[in-house]
CSV table of N, CA and C in Angstrom, one decimal:
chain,number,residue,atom,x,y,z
A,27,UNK,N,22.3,47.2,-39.0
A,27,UNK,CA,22.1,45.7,-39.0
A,27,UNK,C,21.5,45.4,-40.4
A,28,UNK,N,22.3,44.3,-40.7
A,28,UNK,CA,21.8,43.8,-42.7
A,28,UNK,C,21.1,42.8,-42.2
A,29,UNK,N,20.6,42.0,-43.6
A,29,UNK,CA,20.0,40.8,-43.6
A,29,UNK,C,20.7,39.9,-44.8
A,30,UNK,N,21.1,38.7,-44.5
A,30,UNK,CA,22.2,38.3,-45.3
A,30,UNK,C,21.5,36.6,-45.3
A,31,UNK,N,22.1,36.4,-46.7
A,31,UNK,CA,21.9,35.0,-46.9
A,31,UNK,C,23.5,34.1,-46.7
A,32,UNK,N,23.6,33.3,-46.5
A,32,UNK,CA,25.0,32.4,-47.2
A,32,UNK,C,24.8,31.3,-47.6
A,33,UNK,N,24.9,30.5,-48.4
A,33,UNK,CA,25.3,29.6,-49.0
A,33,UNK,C,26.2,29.1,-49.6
A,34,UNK,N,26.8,27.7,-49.1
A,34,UNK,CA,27.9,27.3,-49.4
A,34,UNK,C,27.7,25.7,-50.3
A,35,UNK,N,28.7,25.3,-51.1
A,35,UNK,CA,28.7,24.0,-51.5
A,35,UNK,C,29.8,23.6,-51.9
A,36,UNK,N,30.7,22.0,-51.3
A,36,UNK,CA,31.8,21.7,-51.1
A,36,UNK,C,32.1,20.1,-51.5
A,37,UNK,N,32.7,19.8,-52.1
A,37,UNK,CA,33.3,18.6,-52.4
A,37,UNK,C,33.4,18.1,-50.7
A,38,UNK,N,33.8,18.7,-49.7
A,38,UNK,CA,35.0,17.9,-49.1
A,38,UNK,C,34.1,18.3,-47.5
A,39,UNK,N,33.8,16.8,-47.1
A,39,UNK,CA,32.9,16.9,-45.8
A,39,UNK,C,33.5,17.6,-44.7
A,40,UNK,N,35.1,17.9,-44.5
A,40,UNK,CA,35.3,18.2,-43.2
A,40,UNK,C,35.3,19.9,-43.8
A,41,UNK,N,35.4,20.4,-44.7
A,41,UNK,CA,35.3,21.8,-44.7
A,41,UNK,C,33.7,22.2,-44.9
A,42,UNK,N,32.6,21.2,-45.1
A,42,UNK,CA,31.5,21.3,-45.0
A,42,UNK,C,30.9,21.3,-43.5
A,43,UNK,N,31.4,20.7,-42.7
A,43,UNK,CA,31.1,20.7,-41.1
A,43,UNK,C,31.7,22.0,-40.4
A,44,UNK,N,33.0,22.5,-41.2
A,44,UNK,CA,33.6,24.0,-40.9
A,44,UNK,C,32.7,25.5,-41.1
A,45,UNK,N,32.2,24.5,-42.4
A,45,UNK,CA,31.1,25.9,-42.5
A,45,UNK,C,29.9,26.0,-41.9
A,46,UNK,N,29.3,24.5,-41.7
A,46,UNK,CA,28.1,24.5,-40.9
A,46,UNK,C,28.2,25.4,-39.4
A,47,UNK,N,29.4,24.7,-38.7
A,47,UNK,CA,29.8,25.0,-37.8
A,47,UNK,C,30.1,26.3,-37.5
A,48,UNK,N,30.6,27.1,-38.2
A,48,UNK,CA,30.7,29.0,-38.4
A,48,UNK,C,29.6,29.3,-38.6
A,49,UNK,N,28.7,29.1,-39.7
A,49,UNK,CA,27.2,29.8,-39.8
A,49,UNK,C,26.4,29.5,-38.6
A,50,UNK,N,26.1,28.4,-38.1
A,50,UNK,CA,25.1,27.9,-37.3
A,50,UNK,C,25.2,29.3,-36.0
A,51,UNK,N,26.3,29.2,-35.7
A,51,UNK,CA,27.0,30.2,-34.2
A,51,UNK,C,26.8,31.6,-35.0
A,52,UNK,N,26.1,32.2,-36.1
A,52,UNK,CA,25.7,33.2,-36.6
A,52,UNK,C,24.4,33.6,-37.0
A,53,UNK,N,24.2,32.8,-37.8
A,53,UNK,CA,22.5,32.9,-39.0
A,53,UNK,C,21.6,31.8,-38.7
A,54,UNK,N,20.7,31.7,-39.1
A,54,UNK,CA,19.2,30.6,-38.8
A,54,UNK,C,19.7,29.4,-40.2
A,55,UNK,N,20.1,28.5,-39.8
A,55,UNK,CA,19.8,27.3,-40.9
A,55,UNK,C,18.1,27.4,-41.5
A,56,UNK,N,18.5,28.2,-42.8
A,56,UNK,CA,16.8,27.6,-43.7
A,56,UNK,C,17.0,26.2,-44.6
A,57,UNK,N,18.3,25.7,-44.7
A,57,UNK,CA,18.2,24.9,-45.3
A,57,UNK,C,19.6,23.8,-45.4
A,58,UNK,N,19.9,22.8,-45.7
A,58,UNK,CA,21.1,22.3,-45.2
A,58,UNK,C,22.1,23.2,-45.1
A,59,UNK,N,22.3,23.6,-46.4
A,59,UNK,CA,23.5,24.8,-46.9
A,59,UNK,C,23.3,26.2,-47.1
A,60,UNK,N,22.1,26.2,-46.4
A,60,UNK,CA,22.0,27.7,-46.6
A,60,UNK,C,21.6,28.4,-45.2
A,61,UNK,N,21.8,29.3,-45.0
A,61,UNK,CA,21.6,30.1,-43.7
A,61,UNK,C,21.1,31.6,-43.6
A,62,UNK,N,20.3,32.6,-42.9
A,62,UNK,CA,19.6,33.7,-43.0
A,62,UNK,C,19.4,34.5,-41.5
A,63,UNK,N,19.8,35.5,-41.7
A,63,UNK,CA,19.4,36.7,-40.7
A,63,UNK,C,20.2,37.6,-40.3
A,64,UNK,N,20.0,37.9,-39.8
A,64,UNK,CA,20.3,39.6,-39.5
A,64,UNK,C,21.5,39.5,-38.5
A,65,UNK,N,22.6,40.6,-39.4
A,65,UNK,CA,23.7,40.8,-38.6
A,65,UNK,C,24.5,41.9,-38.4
A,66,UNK,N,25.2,42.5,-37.2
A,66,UNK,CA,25.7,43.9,-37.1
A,66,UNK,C,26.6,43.6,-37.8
A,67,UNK,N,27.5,44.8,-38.5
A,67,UNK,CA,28.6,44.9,-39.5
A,67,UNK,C,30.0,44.3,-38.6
A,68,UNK,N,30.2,44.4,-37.4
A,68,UNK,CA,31.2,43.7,-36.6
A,68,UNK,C,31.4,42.1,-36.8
A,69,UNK,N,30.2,41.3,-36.5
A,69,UNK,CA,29.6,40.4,-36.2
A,69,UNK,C,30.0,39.6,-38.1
A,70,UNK,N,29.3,40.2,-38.8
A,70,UNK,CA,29.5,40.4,-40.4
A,70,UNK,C,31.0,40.2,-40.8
A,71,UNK,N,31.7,40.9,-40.4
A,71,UNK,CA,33.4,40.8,-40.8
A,71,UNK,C,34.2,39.6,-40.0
A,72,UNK,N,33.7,39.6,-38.5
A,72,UNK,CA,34.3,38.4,-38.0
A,72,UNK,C,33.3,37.0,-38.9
A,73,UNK,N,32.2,37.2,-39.3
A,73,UNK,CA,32.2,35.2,-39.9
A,73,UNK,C,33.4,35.5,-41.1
A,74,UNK,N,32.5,36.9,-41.7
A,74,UNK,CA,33.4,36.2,-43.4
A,74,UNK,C,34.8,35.9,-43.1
A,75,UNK,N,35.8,36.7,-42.0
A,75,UNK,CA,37.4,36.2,-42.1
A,75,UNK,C,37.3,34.9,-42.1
A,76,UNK,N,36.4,33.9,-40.9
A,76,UNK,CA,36.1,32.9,-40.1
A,76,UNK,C,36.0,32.0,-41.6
A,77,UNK,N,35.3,32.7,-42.7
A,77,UNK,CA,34.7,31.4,-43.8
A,77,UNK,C,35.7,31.4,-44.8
A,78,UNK,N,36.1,32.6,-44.7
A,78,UNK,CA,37.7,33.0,-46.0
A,78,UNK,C,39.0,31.9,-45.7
A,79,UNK,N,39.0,31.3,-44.5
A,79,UNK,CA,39.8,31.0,-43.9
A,79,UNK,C,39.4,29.1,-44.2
A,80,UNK,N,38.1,28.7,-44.9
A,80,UNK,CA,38.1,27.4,-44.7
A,80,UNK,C,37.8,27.0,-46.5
A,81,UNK,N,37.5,28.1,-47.0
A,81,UNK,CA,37.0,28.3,-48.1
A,81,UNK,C,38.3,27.9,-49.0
A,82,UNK,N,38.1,26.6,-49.8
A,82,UNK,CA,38.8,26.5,-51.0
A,82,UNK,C,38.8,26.8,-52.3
A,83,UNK,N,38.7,28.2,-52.9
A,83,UNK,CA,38.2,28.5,-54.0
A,83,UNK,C,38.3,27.5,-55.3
A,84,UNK,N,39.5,26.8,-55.6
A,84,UNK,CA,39.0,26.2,-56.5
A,84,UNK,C,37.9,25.0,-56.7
A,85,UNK,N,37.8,24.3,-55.2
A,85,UNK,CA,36.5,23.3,-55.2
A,85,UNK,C,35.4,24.2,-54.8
A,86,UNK,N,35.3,24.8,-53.9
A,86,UNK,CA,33.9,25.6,-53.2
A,86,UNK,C,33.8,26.7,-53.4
A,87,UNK,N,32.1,26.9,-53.6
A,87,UNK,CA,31.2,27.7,-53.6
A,87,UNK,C,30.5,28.2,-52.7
A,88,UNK,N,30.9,29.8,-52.2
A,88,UNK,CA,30.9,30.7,-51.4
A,88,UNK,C,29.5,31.6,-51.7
A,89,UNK,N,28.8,31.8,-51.2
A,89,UNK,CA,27.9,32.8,-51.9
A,89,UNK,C,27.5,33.5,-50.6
A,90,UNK,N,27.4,35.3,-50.6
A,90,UNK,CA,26.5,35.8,-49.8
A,90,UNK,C,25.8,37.1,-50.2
A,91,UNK,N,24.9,36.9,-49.9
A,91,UNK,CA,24.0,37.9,-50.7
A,91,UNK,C,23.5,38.9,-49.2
A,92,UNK,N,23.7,39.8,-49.6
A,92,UNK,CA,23.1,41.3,-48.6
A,92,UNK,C,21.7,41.6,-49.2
A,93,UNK,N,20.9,41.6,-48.0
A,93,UNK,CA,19.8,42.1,-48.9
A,93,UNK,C,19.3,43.2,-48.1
A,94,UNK,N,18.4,44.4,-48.9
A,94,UNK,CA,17.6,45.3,-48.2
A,94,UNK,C,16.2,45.1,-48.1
A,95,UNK,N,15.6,45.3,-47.0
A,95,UNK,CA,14.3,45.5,-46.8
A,95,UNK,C,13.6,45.4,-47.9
A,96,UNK,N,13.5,46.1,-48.7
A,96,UNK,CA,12.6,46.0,-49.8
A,96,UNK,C,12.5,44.7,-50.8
A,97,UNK,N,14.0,44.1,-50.7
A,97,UNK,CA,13.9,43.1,-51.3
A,97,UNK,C,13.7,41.9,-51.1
A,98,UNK,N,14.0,42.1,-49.6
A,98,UNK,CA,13.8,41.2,-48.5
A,98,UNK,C,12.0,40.8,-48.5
A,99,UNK,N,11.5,41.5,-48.6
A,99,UNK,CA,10.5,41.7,-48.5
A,99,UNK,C,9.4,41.2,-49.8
A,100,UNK,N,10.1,41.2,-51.1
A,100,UNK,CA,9.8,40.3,-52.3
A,100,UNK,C,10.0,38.9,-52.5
A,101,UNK,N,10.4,39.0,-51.5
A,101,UNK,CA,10.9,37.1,-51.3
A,101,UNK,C,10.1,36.0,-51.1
A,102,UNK,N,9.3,35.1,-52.2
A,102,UNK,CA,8.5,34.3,-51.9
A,102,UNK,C,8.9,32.9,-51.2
A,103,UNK,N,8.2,32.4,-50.2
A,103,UNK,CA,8.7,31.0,-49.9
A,103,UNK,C,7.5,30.3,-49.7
A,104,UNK,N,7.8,29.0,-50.1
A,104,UNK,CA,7.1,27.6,-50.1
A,104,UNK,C,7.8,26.9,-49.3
A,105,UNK,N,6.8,26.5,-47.9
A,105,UNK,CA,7.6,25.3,-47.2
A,105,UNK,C,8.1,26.6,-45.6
A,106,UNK,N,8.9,25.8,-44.8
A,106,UNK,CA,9.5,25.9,-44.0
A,106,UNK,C,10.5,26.1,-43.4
A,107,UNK,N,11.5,27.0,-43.3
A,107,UNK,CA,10.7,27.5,-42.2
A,107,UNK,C,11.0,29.1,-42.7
A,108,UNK,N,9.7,29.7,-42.0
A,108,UNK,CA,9.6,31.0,-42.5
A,108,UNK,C,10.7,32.2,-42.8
A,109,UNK,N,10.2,33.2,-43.6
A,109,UNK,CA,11.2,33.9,-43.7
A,109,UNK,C,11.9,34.8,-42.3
A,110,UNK,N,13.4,34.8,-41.9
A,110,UNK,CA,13.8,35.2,-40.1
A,110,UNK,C,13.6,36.6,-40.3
A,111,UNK,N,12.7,36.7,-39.4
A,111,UNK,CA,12.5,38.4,-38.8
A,111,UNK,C,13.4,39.2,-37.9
A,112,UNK,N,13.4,40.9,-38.8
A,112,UNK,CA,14.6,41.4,-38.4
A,112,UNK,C,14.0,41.3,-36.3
A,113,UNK,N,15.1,41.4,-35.5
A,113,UNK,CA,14.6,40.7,-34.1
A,113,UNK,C,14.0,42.2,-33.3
A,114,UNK,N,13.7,42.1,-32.2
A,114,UNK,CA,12.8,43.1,-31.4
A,114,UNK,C,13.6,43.6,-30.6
A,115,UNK,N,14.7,43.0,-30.0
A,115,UNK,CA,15.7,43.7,-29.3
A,115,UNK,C,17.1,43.2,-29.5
A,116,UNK,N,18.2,43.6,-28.8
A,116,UNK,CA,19.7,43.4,-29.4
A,116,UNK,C,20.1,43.3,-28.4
A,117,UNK,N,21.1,42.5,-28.5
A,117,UNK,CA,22.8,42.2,-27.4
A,117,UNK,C,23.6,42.4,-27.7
A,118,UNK,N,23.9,43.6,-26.7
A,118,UNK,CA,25.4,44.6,-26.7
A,118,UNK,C,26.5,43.7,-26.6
A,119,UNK,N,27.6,43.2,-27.3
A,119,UNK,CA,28.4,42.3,-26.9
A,119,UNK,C,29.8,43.6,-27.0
């Protein structure tokens, strides 16, 4: 299991509600366009096909960053809401 950021930014509202709508059903919204937490590598391949698929490279900005523990862990934040902790137990899907 990783811990992953995404952020996205888009000219065009209905592919903005496409991506809200794929992250949300995945990661913790920290922020309009940005989203965070922890995900099995299965789970991981099914969004990105999911975001590859709404994603207009020449207007939008795709970003996801993998992070490890350690760096995860240098991460300052100001404000709310806190940084998502890796979780305490799992569901076998």
């Amino acid at each position: 299991m990783s811990f992953y950021i995404i952020c996205y930014d888009t000219p065009s509202n209905k592919r903005r509600r496409k991506f809200s709508k794929y992250l949300v059903n995945y990661l913790i919204r920290v922020q309009e366009s940005v989203f965070e937490g922890y995900l099995k590598k299965v789970k991981f391949n099914r969004l990105i096909k999911s975001l590859e698929k709404v994603v207009n490279e020449e207007e939008d900005s795709l970003r996801v960053y993998i992070m490890t523990e350690s760096v995860k862990q240098k991460t300052i934040i100001f404000g709310q809401p806190s940084l998502v902790e890796m979780p305490g137990y799992y569901f076998v899907d």
